[in-house]
Coordinates of C-alpha atoms in Angstrom, one line a residue:
M1 CA 18.9 -76.5 -70.8
S2 CA 18.1 -72.8 -71.4
P3 CA 20.3 -70.7 -69.2
S4 CA 17.7 -67.9 -69.2
L5 CA 15.0 -70.2 -67.7
P6 CA 16.1 -71.3 -64.2
L7 CA 15.1 -74.9 -63.4
P8 CA 15.6 -77.2 -60.4
A9 CA 18.3 -79.8 -60.3
E10 CA 17.6 -83.0 -62.3
D11 CA 16.0 -86.0 -60.5
R12 CA 17.4 -89.0 -62.3
A13 CA 16.0 -91.4 -59.8
L14 CA 12.4 -90.5 -60.4
S15 CA 12.9 -89.4 -64.0
P16 CA 15.8 -91.5 -65.4
H17 CA 15.3 -90.4 -69.0
T18 CA 14.7 -86.7 -68.8
G19 CA 15.5 -85.7 -65.2
Y20 CA 12.3 -83.5 -65.2
T21 CA 9.7 -83.6 -62.5
R22 CA 6.6 -81.6 -61.7
A23 CA 8.8 -79.0 -60.1
H24 CA 10.5 -78.5 -63.5
W25 CA 7.2 -77.9 -65.2
E26 CA 6.2 -75.4 -62.5
A27 CA 9.5 -73.6 -62.9
A28 CA 9.2 -73.5 -66.7
A29 CA 5.7 -72.0 -66.5
D30 CA 6.9 -69.4 -63.9
G31 CA 9.9 -68.5 -66.0
L32 CA 8.1 -68.1 -69.2
V33 CA 5.3 -66.0 -67.7
D34 CA 7.7 -63.9 -65.7
S35 CA 9.8 -63.1 -68.8
A36 CA 6.8 -62.2 -70.9
W37 CA 5.4 -59.8 -68.2
R38 CA 8.5 -57.6 -68.5
W39 CA 7.0 -56.3 -71.7
A40 CA 3.5 -55.6 -70.3
T41 CA 1.7 -52.3 -70.6
P42 CA 1.4 -50.3 -67.3
R43 CA -1.9 -52.0 -66.3
G44 CA -1.0 -55.3 -67.9
A45 CA -3.8 -55.5 -70.5
L46 CA -1.3 -56.1 -73.4
L47 CA 2.0 -57.9 -73.4
D48 CA 3.9 -56.4 -76.3
L49 CA 6.7 -58.8 -76.9
P50 CA 9.5 -57.6 -79.1
G51 CA 9.6 -58.8 -82.8
R52 CA 8.0 -58.4 -86.1
P53 CA 4.2 -58.0 -86.0
S54 CA 1.8 -60.6 -87.3
Q55 CA -0.7 -59.8 -90.1
S56 CA -3.2 -58.9 -87.4
G57 CA -1.1 -56.0 -86.1
V58 CA 0.6 -54.9 -82.9
R59 CA -2.5 -54.5 -80.7
S60 CA -3.8 -58.0 -81.5
D61 CA -0.3 -59.3 -80.8
G62 CA -0.3 -57.7 -77.4
L63 CA -3.6 -59.3 -76.6
E64 CA -2.1 -62.6 -77.7
G65 CA 0.7 -62.1 -75.2
Y66 CA -1.8 -61.6 -72.4
A67 CA -4.1 -64.5 -73.3
R68 CA -1.6 -67.2 -74.1
T69 CA 0.6 -66.5 -71.0
F70 CA -2.6 -66.5 -69.0
L71 CA -3.1 -70.1 -70.0
A72 CA 0.3 -71.1 -68.5
A73 CA -0.4 -69.1 -65.3
G74 CA -3.9 -70.6 -65.1
F75 CA -2.7 -74.2 -65.3
R76 CA 0.0 -73.4 -62.8
V77 CA -2.3 -71.9 -60.2
A78 CA -5.3 -74.2 -60.7
G79 CA -3.0 -77.2 -60.5
S80 CA -1.7 -75.9 -57.2
Q81 CA -5.2 -75.4 -55.8
G82 CA -4.9 -71.6 -55.9
S83 CA -1.4 -71.2 -54.6
D84 CA 0.0 -68.2 -56.5
P85 CA 3.4 -67.5 -55.1
H86 CA 4.2 -65.0 -57.8
G87 CA 1.0 -63.1 -57.8
W88 CA 0.1 -63.9 -61.4
L89 CA -3.7 -63.7 -60.9
E90 CA -3.6 -60.2 -59.5
R91 CA -1.8 -59.0 -62.6
Y92 CA -4.2 -60.8 -65.0
A93 CA -7.2 -59.4 -63.1
E94 CA -5.9 -55.9 -63.5
G95 CA -5.1 -56.5 -67.2
L96 CA -8.6 -57.8 -67.7
A97 CA -10.2 -54.7 -66.1
A98 CA -8.0 -52.4 -68.2
G99 CA -8.4 -54.2 -71.5
T100 CA -12.2 -54.5 -71.4
L101 CA -12.8 -50.9 -70.3
T102 CA -13.0 -49.4 -73.8
P103 CA -12.4 -52.2 -76.3
G104 CA -11.4 -51.0 -79.8
R105 CA -10.0 -47.7 -78.6
D106 CA -6.5 -46.7 -79.8
D107 CA -4.9 -46.2 -76.4
T108 CA -2.3 -47.9 -74.3
E109 CA -4.5 -50.7 -72.7
S110 CA -7.7 -51.3 -74.7
W111 CA -8.2 -54.8 -76.2
P112 CA -9.2 -55.0 -79.9
V113 CA -12.8 -56.0 -80.4
I114 CA -13.6 -59.5 -81.8
R115 CA -14.4 -59.5 -85.4
D116 CA -15.0 -62.0 -88.2
I117 CA -12.2 -64.2 -89.5
H118 CA -11.8 -62.1 -92.6
I119 CA -11.7 -58.8 -90.7
A120 CA -8.7 -59.0 -88.3
G121 CA -10.2 -62.0 -86.6
Q122 CA -7.3 -63.1 -84.5
P123 CA -8.8 -61.8 -81.2
M124 CA -11.4 -64.6 -81.4
V125 CA -8.5 -67.1 -80.9
E126 CA -7.4 -65.3 -77.8
S127 CA -10.9 -65.1 -76.4
A128 CA -10.8 -68.9 -75.9
S129 CA -7.5 -68.6 -73.9
V130 CA -8.9 -65.8 -71.8
A131 CA -12.1 -67.9 -71.1
L132 CA -10.1 -70.9 -70.2
G133 CA -7.8 -68.9 -67.9
L134 CA -10.8 -67.4 -66.1
R135 CA -12.6 -70.8 -65.8
M136 CA -9.6 -72.6 -64.3
T137 CA -9.0 -69.9 -61.8
R138 CA -12.6 -68.9 -61.0
P139 CA -12.4 -69.1 -57.2
W140 CA -9.3 -66.9 -57.0
L141 CA -9.8 -64.4 -59.9
W142 CA -13.3 -64.2 -61.4
D143 CA -15.3 -64.5 -58.2
R144 CA -13.3 -61.7 -56.7
L145 CA -13.8 -59.2 -59.6
D146 CA -16.1 -56.2 -59.3
G147 CA -19.4 -56.8 -61.0
D148 CA -18.9 -54.2 -63.6
V149 CA -15.6 -55.8 -64.6
Q150 CA -17.3 -59.1 -64.9
D151 CA -20.0 -57.5 -67.1
R152 CA -17.4 -55.9 -69.3
A153 CA -15.5 -59.1 -69.7
E154 CA -18.7 -61.0 -70.6
Q155 CA -19.6 -58.4 -73.3
W156 CA -16.1 -58.6 -74.8
L157 CA -16.1 -62.4 -74.8
R158 CA -19.6 -62.5 -76.4
G159 CA -18.1 -61.1 -79.5
A160 CA -16.7 -64.6 -80.2
L161 CA -20.3 -65.9 -80.2
R162 CA -21.5 -63.3 -82.7
R163 CA -18.8 -63.4 -85.3
T164 CA -17.8 -65.8 -88.0
P165 CA -14.8 -68.1 -87.2
S166 CA -12.4 -69.7 -89.7
P167 CA -14.0 -73.0 -91.0
N168 CA -11.9 -75.3 -88.9
N169 CA -10.9 -75.7 -85.2
W170 CA -11.8 -72.0 -84.7
Y171 CA -15.4 -73.0 -84.0
L172 CA -14.1 -74.5 -80.7
F173 CA -13.1 -71.0 -79.6
P174 CA -16.8 -69.7 -79.2
F175 CA -17.6 -73.2 -77.9
T176 CA -15.0 -72.6 -75.1
V177 CA -16.1 -69.1 -74.4
A178 CA -19.7 -70.3 -74.1
G179 CA -18.6 -73.0 -71.7
F180 CA -17.0 -70.5 -69.4
L181 CA -20.0 -68.1 -69.5
E182 CA -22.3 -71.0 -68.6
S183 CA -20.0 -72.1 -65.8
V184 CA -20.4 -68.7 -64.1
G185 CA -24.2 -68.6 -64.6
R186 CA -24.2 -66.3 -67.6
G187 CA -25.5 -68.8 -70.2
D188 CA -28.4 -68.3 -72.5
T189 CA -29.6 -69.4 -76.0
E190 CA -26.6 -67.7 -77.6
T191 CA -24.1 -69.7 -75.5
A192 CA -26.1 -72.9 -76.0
R193 CA -26.1 -72.5 -79.8
A194 CA -22.3 -71.8 -79.8
R195 CA -21.7 -75.0 -78.0
E196 CA -24.1 -77.0 -80.1
R197 CA -22.6 -75.7 -83.3
G198 CA -19.0 -76.5 -82.2
L199 CA -19.9 -80.1 -81.3
E200 CA -21.9 -80.6 -84.5
L201 CA -19.0 -79.5 -86.6
L202 CA -16.5 -81.5 -84.6
E203 CA -18.6 -84.6 -85.1
S204 CA -18.6 -84.0 -88.9
W205 CA -14.9 -83.7 -88.9
Y206 CA -14.2 -87.0 -87.2
R207 CA -12.5 -89.4 -89.6
G208 CA -11.9 -92.4 -87.4
Q209 CA -9.0 -94.0 -85.4
G210 CA -9.0 -91.0 -83.1
W211 CA -8.2 -88.5 -85.8
Y212 CA -10.2 -85.4 -86.8
G213 CA -9.8 -83.3 -90.0
D214 CA -9.1 -79.7 -89.2
G215 CA -12.3 -78.6 -91.0
D216 CA -14.0 -80.2 -93.9
G217 CA -10.8 -81.1 -95.7
R218 CA -8.1 -83.6 -95.0
A219 CA -5.6 -81.6 -92.8
F220 CA -4.4 -84.0 -90.2
D221 CA -1.7 -82.4 -88.0
Q222 CA -0.8 -81.3 -84.5
Y223 CA -4.1 -79.4 -84.3
N224 CA -5.7 -82.8 -83.4
G225 CA -3.9 -82.8 -80.1
W226 CA -3.7 -79.1 -79.1
A227 CA -7.2 -78.1 -80.3
L228 CA -9.7 -80.6 -81.6
H229 CA -9.2 -83.0 -78.7
L230 CA -8.1 -80.5 -76.1
Y231 CA -11.1 -78.1 -76.0
P232 CA -14.0 -80.5 -75.7
M233 CA -12.1 -82.7 -73.2
L234 CA -10.9 -79.8 -71.1
D235 CA -14.5 -78.4 -71.1
A236 CA -15.8 -81.7 -69.8
H237 CA -13.1 -82.0 -67.2
L238 CA -13.5 -78.5 -65.8
G239 CA -17.2 -79.0 -65.7
G240 CA -17.1 -82.3 -63.9
A241 CA -18.9 -84.1 -66.7
K242 CA -18.2 -87.5 -68.1
S243 CA -15.9 -87.5 -71.0
G244 CA -18.1 -89.8 -73.1
V245 CA -17.2 -90.3 -76.8
H246 CA -14.6 -87.5 -76.7
G247 CA -12.7 -89.4 -74.0
E248 CA -12.9 -92.6 -76.0
R249 CA -11.6 -90.8 -79.1
L250 CA -8.8 -89.1 -77.1
R251 CA -7.6 -92.5 -75.9
E252 CA -7.7 -93.9 -79.4
H253 CA -5.9 -90.9 -80.8
L254 CA -3.1 -91.2 -78.2
A255 CA -2.5 -94.8 -79.1
S256 CA -1.1 -93.6 -82.4
F257 CA -0.2 -90.0 -81.5
G258 CA 2.0 -91.2 -78.6
L259 CA 4.2 -92.9 -81.2
L260 CA 5.0 -89.6 -82.9
F261 CA 7.7 -88.5 -80.4
G262 CA 11.3 -89.3 -81.1
G263 CA 13.7 -90.8 -78.7
D264 CA 15.2 -87.4 -78.2
G265 CA 11.7 -86.0 -77.2
A266 CA 11.0 -84.3 -80.5
P267 CA 7.5 -84.1 -81.8
L268 CA 6.8 -84.8 -85.5
Y269 CA 7.7 -81.9 -87.7
M270 CA 4.7 -81.8 -90.0
G271 CA 1.8 -79.3 -90.4
R272 CA 1.4 -75.6 -89.6
S273 CA 1.9 -73.6 -86.4
L274 CA 4.9 -75.7 -85.4
T275 CA 6.3 -72.7 -83.5
Y276 CA 3.9 -73.8 -80.7
R277 CA 6.5 -76.5 -80.1
F278 CA 5.9 -78.5 -76.9
A279 CA 2.1 -77.8 -77.1
A280 CA 2.3 -81.0 -79.1
A281 CA 2.5 -82.8 -75.8
S282 CA -0.7 -81.2 -74.5
A283 CA -3.0 -84.1 -75.6
V284 CA -0.7 -86.6 -73.8
G285 CA -0.9 -84.6 -70.6
L286 CA -4.6 -84.2 -70.9
G287 CA -5.0 -87.9 -71.4
A288 CA -3.1 -88.5 -68.2
V289 CA -5.1 -85.8 -66.3
T290 CA -8.5 -87.2 -67.3
G291 CA -7.6 -90.9 -67.4
N292 CA -8.3 -91.2 -71.1
T293 CA -5.0 -92.6 -72.3
P294 CA -3.5 -96.0 -73.2
W295 CA -0.2 -95.0 -71.8
S296 CA 1.1 -95.6 -68.2
P297 CA 1.8 -92.5 -66.1
G298 CA 5.5 -93.1 -66.4
T299 CA 5.3 -93.3 -70.2
S300 CA 3.1 -90.2 -70.4
R301 CA 5.6 -88.2 -68.3
R302 CA 8.4 -89.4 -70.5
L303 CA 6.6 -88.0 -73.5
I304 CA 5.6 -84.7 -72.1
S305 CA 8.9 -84.0 -70.3
G306 CA 10.9 -85.2 -73.3
A307 CA 9.1 -82.7 -75.5
L308 CA 9.6 -79.8 -73.0
R309 CA 13.3 -80.6 -72.5
Y310 CA 13.9 -81.1 -76.2
F311 CA 13.1 -77.5 -76.9
L312 CA 14.6 -75.9 -73.8
D313 CA 17.9 -77.7 -74.6
R314 CA 17.9 -76.5 -78.2
G315 CA 17.5 -72.7 -78.0
A316 CA 13.7 -72.3 -78.1
V317 CA 14.0 -69.7 -75.3
D318 CA 16.2 -66.7 -76.0
A319 CA 18.5 -64.7 -73.6
D320 CA 15.5 -62.7 -72.4
G321 CA 13.6 -65.8 -71.4
L322 CA 11.2 -65.5 -74.3
L323 CA 10.0 -68.2 -76.7
T324 CA 11.3 -67.4 -80.2
L325 CA 9.5 -67.7 -83.5
G326 CA 10.7 -70.9 -84.9
W327 CA 11.5 -74.5 -84.0
H328 CA 14.8 -74.9 -82.1
G329 CA 15.7 -71.2 -82.3
P330 CA 14.2 -68.6 -84.8
H331 CA 13.3 -70.2 -88.1
E332 CA 11.3 -68.2 -90.6
A333 CA 10.1 -71.1 -92.7
S334 CA 8.3 -72.6 -89.7
L335 CA 6.0 -69.6 -89.5
Q336 CA 2.7 -68.5 -91.0
P337 CA 1.5 -65.0 -91.7
Y338 CA -0.6 -65.1 -88.5
S339 CA 2.5 -65.8 -86.4
G340 CA 3.5 -62.9 -84.2
P341 CA 5.9 -62.4 -81.3
A342 CA 3.5 -64.0 -78.7
S343 CA 2.3 -66.8 -81.0
P344 CA 4.8 -69.4 -79.6
Y345 CA 3.0 -69.1 -76.2
W346 CA 0.3 -71.5 -77.4
A347 CA 3.0 -73.8 -76.1
S348 CA 1.3 -73.0 -72.7
K349 CA -1.3 -75.6 -73.5
A350 CA 1.3 -78.3 -72.5
F351 CA 1.0 -77.1 -68.9
V352 CA -2.4 -78.7 -68.8
C353 CA -0.4 -81.6 -67.2
L354 CA -0.2 -79.4 -64.0
L355 CA -3.9 -80.0 -63.4
A356 CA -2.7 -83.4 -62.1
G357 CA -1.8 -82.7 -58.5
A358 CA 1.6 -83.4 -57.0
D359 CA 0.5 -86.8 -55.6
D360 CA -0.9 -87.9 -59.0
P361 CA 0.8 -91.0 -60.5
L362 CA 1.7 -88.8 -63.5
W363 CA 4.3 -87.2 -61.2
T364 CA 5.0 -90.0 -58.6
S365 CA 5.6 -92.9 -61.0
V366 CA 9.1 -93.6 -62.2
E367 CA 9.6 -92.4 -65.7
E368 CA 9.5 -95.1 -68.3
Q369 CA 10.8 -95.4 -71.9
A370 CA 9.1 -93.6 -74.7
P371 CA 7.2 -95.9 -77.1
V372 CA 9.8 -95.3 -79.9
E373 CA 12.5 -96.7 -77.6
T374 CA 10.8 -100.0 -76.8
A375 CA 10.3 -101.5 -80.3
D376 CA 10.3 -100.9 -84.0
R377 CA 6.8 -99.9 -85.1
Y378 CA 4.8 -100.0 -88.3
L379 CA 1.3 -98.6 -87.7
A380 CA -1.0 -98.1 -90.7
L381 CA -3.7 -95.4 -90.1
P382 CA -6.2 -95.7 -93.0
A383 CA -8.4 -93.0 -91.6
P384 CA -5.9 -90.1 -91.9
G385 CA -3.9 -91.9 -94.6
L386 CA -0.7 -92.1 -92.6
L387 CA 1.9 -94.8 -92.0
V388 CA 3.9 -94.5 -88.7
H389 CA 7.3 -96.0 -89.0
S390 CA 9.8 -95.8 -86.2
T391 CA 13.0 -97.6 -85.3
S392 CA 14.2 -98.1 -81.7
A393 CA 17.9 -98.3 -82.4
D394 CA 18.1 -94.6 -83.5
G395 CA 14.8 -93.2 -82.0
I396 CA 13.7 -91.8 -85.3
V397 CA 10.0 -91.6 -86.1
R398 CA 9.0 -91.3 -89.7
V399 CA 5.5 -90.7 -91.0
H400 CA 4.7 -91.5 -94.6
N401 CA 2.0 -89.1 -95.7
H402 CA -0.7 -90.5 -98.1
G403 CA -3.7 -88.6 -96.8
S404 CA -3.0 -85.3 -95.1
D405 CA -3.0 -82.1 -97.2
H406 CA -4.0 -78.5 -96.7
V407 CA -6.5 -78.1 -99.5
R408 CA -10.0 -77.0 -98.6
P409 CA -13.0 -78.8 -100.3
E410 CA -13.9 -75.7 -102.3
E411 CA -10.4 -75.5 -103.8
G412 CA -9.5 -77.1 -107.1
E413 CA -6.7 -79.8 -107.5
S414 CA -4.2 -77.1 -108.5
A415 CA -5.4 -74.1 -106.4
G416 CA -2.5 -72.3 -104.8
G417 CA 1.2 -73.3 -104.7
E418 CA 3.1 -75.9 -102.8
D419 CA 2.9 -76.1 -99.0
P420 CA 6.0 -78.0 -97.8
L421 CA 4.4 -78.6 -94.4
Y422 CA 1.8 -80.9 -95.9
S423 CA 2.7 -81.8 -99.5
R424 CA 5.8 -83.9 -98.9
Q425 CA 5.3 -87.7 -98.8
H426 CA 7.6 -88.3 -95.8
Y427 CA 8.2 -86.4 -92.5
S428 CA 10.2 -87.2 -89.4
T429 CA 11.2 -86.1 -85.9
R430 CA 14.7 -85.4 -87.1
T431 CA 14.2 -83.6 -90.4
G432 CA 12.1 -80.8 -91.7
P433 CA 11.0 -80.1 -95.2
T434 CA 13.1 -77.8 -97.4
A435 CA 11.8 -74.3 -98.2
V436 CA 9.7 -73.6 -101.3
A437 CA 12.5 -71.9 -103.2
N438 CA 14.9 -74.8 -102.7
V439 CA 14.8 -78.4 -104.1
A440 CA 11.8 -80.2 -102.5
D441 CA 12.8 -83.1 -100.3
N442 CA 10.9 -86.4 -100.2
H443 CA 9.0 -85.5 -103.4
F444 CA 8.0 -87.2 -106.7
A445 CA 7.8 -84.6 -109.5
V446 CA 7.0 -84.5 -113.1
S447 CA 9.1 -81.8 -114.8
L448 CA 7.9 -79.9 -117.9
D449 CA 10.3 -77.4 -119.4
G450 CA 12.1 -77.1 -116.1
V451 CA 8.9 -76.6 -114.1
R452 CA 8.5 -79.3 -111.4
S453 CA 5.0 -80.4 -110.4
V454 CA 3.8 -80.1 -106.8
R455 CA 1.4 -82.4 -104.9
R456 CA -1.7 -80.6 -103.7
R457 CA -4.8 -82.6 -103.1
I458 CA -4.0 -86.1 -101.8
H459 CA -6.4 -89.0 -102.5
P460 CA -5.7 -91.9 -100.1
L461 CA -6.0 -95.4 -101.6
G462 CA -5.5 -97.5 -98.4
A463 CA -3.0 -98.5 -95.7
G464 CA -2.2 -101.7 -94.0
G465 CA 0.5 -104.1 -93.0
G466 CA 1.5 -106.9 -90.7
D467 CA 4.2 -107.9 -88.2
G468 CA 7.3 -105.9 -88.9
W469 CA 6.1 -104.0 -92.0
G470 CA 3.5 -101.6 -93.2
W471 CA 2.2 -99.8 -96.3
A472 CA 0.2 -96.8 -97.4
A473 CA -0.9 -95.6 -100.8
S474 CA -2.4 -92.5 -102.5
W475 CA -2.8 -90.7 -105.8
H476 CA -2.6 -87.1 -106.9
R477 CA -2.8 -85.0 -110.0
P478 CA 0.5 -83.2 -110.6
A479 CA 0.0 -79.4 -110.5
F480 CA 2.4 -77.0 -112.1
P481 CA 3.1 -73.6 -110.3
T482 CA 3.7 -71.8 -113.7
G483 CA 2.4 -72.5 -117.2
P484 CA -0.6 -74.7 -117.7
A485 CA -1.8 -75.7 -114.2
M486 CA -2.6 -79.3 -115.1
V487 CA -1.9 -81.8 -117.8
P488 CA -5.2 -83.5 -118.8
G489 CA -5.3 -87.1 -117.6
L490 CA -1.9 -87.0 -115.9
R491 CA -2.1 -88.9 -112.6
V492 CA 0.5 -90.3 -110.2
E493 CA -0.2 -93.3 -107.9
S494 CA 2.2 -93.7 -105.0
V495 CA 2.9 -96.5 -102.6
T496 CA 5.3 -96.6 -99.6
V497 CA 6.2 -99.9 -97.9
A498 CA 8.2 -99.6 -94.7
Y499 CA 10.4 -102.6 -93.8
G500 CA 13.1 -102.5 -91.2
H501 CA 14.9 -99.1 -91.5
Y502 CA 13.9 -99.0 -95.2
E503 CA 11.2 -97.4 -97.4
L504 CA 10.3 -98.9 -100.7
R505 CA 8.9 -96.0 -102.7
V506 CA 6.9 -96.9 -105.8
H507 CA 5.1 -94.6 -108.2
R508 CA 3.0 -95.3 -111.3
V509 CA 2.6 -92.5 -113.8
L510 CA -0.6 -92.6 -115.8
G511 CA -2.2 -90.5 -118.6
G512 CA -0.8 -88.3 -121.2
V513 CA 2.8 -87.5 -120.3
P514 CA 3.9 -84.7 -122.6
Q515 CA 6.9 -85.2 -124.9
G516 CA 10.2 -84.3 -123.2
A517 CA 8.8 -84.6 -119.7
R518 CA 11.0 -85.9 -116.9
V519 CA 10.4 -87.4 -113.5
E520 CA 12.3 -86.9 -110.3
Q521 CA 12.4 -88.5 -106.9
T522 CA 14.2 -86.9 -103.9
G523 CA 15.1 -88.3 -100.5
W524 CA 15.4 -87.0 -96.9
A525 CA 16.9 -83.6 -96.2
A526 CA 19.3 -85.0 -93.5
G527 CA 21.5 -82.7 -91.5
P528 CA 24.6 -83.5 -89.5
G529 CA 24.6 -86.8 -87.7
L530 CA 22.1 -88.3 -90.2
H531 CA 22.4 -90.3 -93.4
S532 CA 19.9 -90.0 -96.3
G533 CA 20.1 -92.9 -98.7
L534 CA 18.3 -93.3 -102.1
R535 CA 18.9 -96.3 -104.3
P536 CA 17.2 -96.8 -107.7
L537 CA 15.4 -100.1 -108.3
H538 CA 13.4 -99.6 -111.4
G539 CA 12.8 -96.9 -114.0
W540 CA 15.5 -94.5 -112.8
T541 CA 18.5 -93.6 -115.0
R542 CA 20.2 -90.7 -113.2
R543 CA 21.2 -89.9 -109.6
D544 CA 22.8 -86.8 -108.0
E545 CA 22.7 -84.6 -105.0
Q546 CA 20.9 -81.2 -104.9
R547 CA 21.7 -78.4 -102.6
A548 CA 19.2 -76.6 -100.4
P549 CA 21.0 -73.6 -99.1
Q550 CA 18.0 -72.4 -97.1
G551 CA 18.3 -75.5 -95.0
T552 CA 15.5 -76.8 -92.8
A553 CA 14.3 -76.2 -89.2
F554 CA 17.0 -78.7 -88.1
T555 CA 20.1 -77.5 -90.1
R556 CA 21.2 -74.3 -91.9
W557 CA 22.2 -76.0 -95.1
V558 CA 21.6 -79.4 -96.5
E559 CA 22.0 -81.7 -99.5
V560 CA 19.2 -83.8 -100.8
P561 CA 19.7 -87.0 -102.9
R562 CA 17.8 -87.1 -106.2
L563 CA 16.9 -89.7 -108.9
G564 CA 15.8 -88.8 -112.4
A565 CA 14.6 -90.2 -115.7
D566 CA 13.1 -89.3 -119.0
A567 CA 9.3 -89.9 -118.9
A568 CA 8.1 -91.9 -121.9
G569 CA 4.4 -92.3 -121.4
S570 CA 3.1 -94.2 -118.5
G571 CA 5.5 -96.1 -116.3
V572 CA 6.5 -97.5 -112.9
Y573 CA 9.4 -96.0 -110.9
A574 CA 10.7 -97.7 -107.8
C575 CA 13.5 -96.9 -105.3
L576 CA 14.7 -97.7 -101.8
A577 CA 15.1 -94.9 -99.3
A578 CA 16.4 -94.7 -95.7
L579 CA 17.0 -92.1 -93.0
T580 CA 19.4 -93.4 -90.4
T581 CA 22.0 -92.3 -87.9
T582 CA 24.6 -94.7 -89.3
P583 CA 25.2 -95.5 -93.0
L584 CA 23.2 -98.5 -94.3
P585 CA 24.3 -100.7 -97.2
L586 CA 21.3 -99.9 -99.5
G587 CA 23.0 -101.8 -102.4
E588 CA 22.8 -105.0 -100.4
V589 CA 19.2 -104.8 -99.1
V590 CA 17.2 -105.7 -102.2
G591 CA 18.2 -108.6 -104.5
E592 CA 15.7 -108.2 -107.3
A593 CA 13.0 -105.8 -108.5
L594 CA 10.6 -106.9 -111.3
A595 CA 8.0 -104.5 -112.7
T596 CA 5.1 -104.7 -115.2
D597 CA 2.7 -102.0 -116.2
D598 CA 0.5 -102.6 -113.1
A599 CA 2.7 -104.4 -110.5
L600 CA 6.1 -104.5 -108.9
Q601 CA 7.7 -107.4 -107.0
V602 CA 10.8 -106.9 -104.8
T603 CA 12.8 -109.7 -103.3
W604 CA 14.8 -108.6 -100.2
A605 CA 18.2 -109.9 -99.4
D606 CA 16.7 -111.8 -96.4
G607 CA 14.4 -113.7 -98.7
A608 CA 11.2 -111.7 -98.0
R609 CA 9.1 -110.7 -101.0
T610 CA 7.0 -107.6 -101.4
R611 CA 4.4 -107.5 -104.2
I612 CA 2.6 -104.3 -105.1
T613 CA -0.4 -104.2 -107.4
F614 CA -2.1 -101.1 -108.6
D615 CA -5.6 -102.1 -109.8
P616 CA -6.7 -101.8 -107.0
P617 CA -3.7 -100.9 -104.8
A618 CA -2.7 -103.8 -102.7
V619 CA 0.5 -104.9 -101.0
T620 CA 1.6 -108.4 -99.8
H621 CA 4.7 -109.2 -97.9
A622 CA 6.0 -112.6 -96.9

């Protein structure tokens, strides 16, 4: 537990797994807001937290500090029916008045104006948090403001309706602003169009099974929970409207998303903006608040409190009571150029759970086990192209990625370099990807003259499974960061089969493999207390360990197992991998592996047989 964030004593009778209750959530919100306010400007319009600035600059970062902590304060006060023992709302009201007095002016208090995404557009993100804070606390803040302050706030917020967002979840920011303006009787054709446009795009991004793409591409990550589901559902909830299709989708999303929390409470480390940390639990809390969840109240609280405690116990809050830029503690590789000192406070979204009152079953039910603790799971998600694979004995959740990348539709197969947060084939709740400059973990590469290929655009080929096993498949064109970007006709088809603790990783290389090319397969970047195994089954001729001195978000330094072979034209390469807390005898798991040009059959030591065919990709297991 963070010594700089005072919390009540644990309650192991009500919460036998985490010890956390609603009082802990209130205290965490109070502590984070209080610490951040120590860095406020005299009138409180900007919270200039210490640290390196984001690409948007110091003034935008100060607005970010105001807006994102306002979310935590808003959930705290609204969930207590206006009780505000620390006087947060008075401070935010004064900051709103000061910040909107002369927007754009270079003085101590003025907020930056809202501009297009390509012209210092970050304030548009913060406008949604300001709007949500005002909407949640309307009776105790907005309704008590002078009319001229209300008018100024409206004019500043309307900048979000008139500027161009990023082509992804950003369209839900003007949607949210418009929802607030309409809720206070300031709606018009401009607000109506912002709301219609946001919902139109959201509908076009829906891919099925409760998952949205973050824009027109195939980025499936934590933004599903803390943005794409949260904004429309919270809008309906605050407006007293029926949740409709968005509630149904949230429920379906949580059926798989609820499986992505480890036994230690950790969310899945995959995708961008991971410094938002326990915001990953916001969709779980929102589902409990609105009734759109497949999980019981005791399970929901186990998930959200497990995530909050996971980070508070591991250094996410520094000695000044501030959330740091990173994962456990500070970690540069977890960040993006838009990350600034106040960015981690999007974690405030997790406090949406406080909208459930103290007498709600979310807080009064006895805490239950997390889904990962109750059974081994193998859930294929063809829509996003993911395979969820978890084991109850060690509480590790693994996701085998055959469908989520960070490539926009207008970009080519080889545009840009590698993005470790999306390009790796396997992610977990206990490991993070290695940095770009180090050996790539969980990666199949073609190597030409020492230049290793990266996986950019991922083309899903299917996913499925049965009782006690699952599979997912995809293909990609290897891209080379230096030299010729592509090799004409070169293509890699990949299949992952999860069975027990094990992963059968199979790749078929097709097309014109240049003379002298090599292929490589790496395993998990496992830190202390974990074991990463990688056993060759077919096609591999070399094995070694590669060092990653830059480490991961979980460990300062790590070794990664690697297999290698000379590539002679097309071929099939297969291996067995595992990430465990105790060493497993990989050499005794598979008895036989037989391969042809278009198929592979593996006989397991227990007598089960797995057969993979490539034209088209299909997997049988019996």
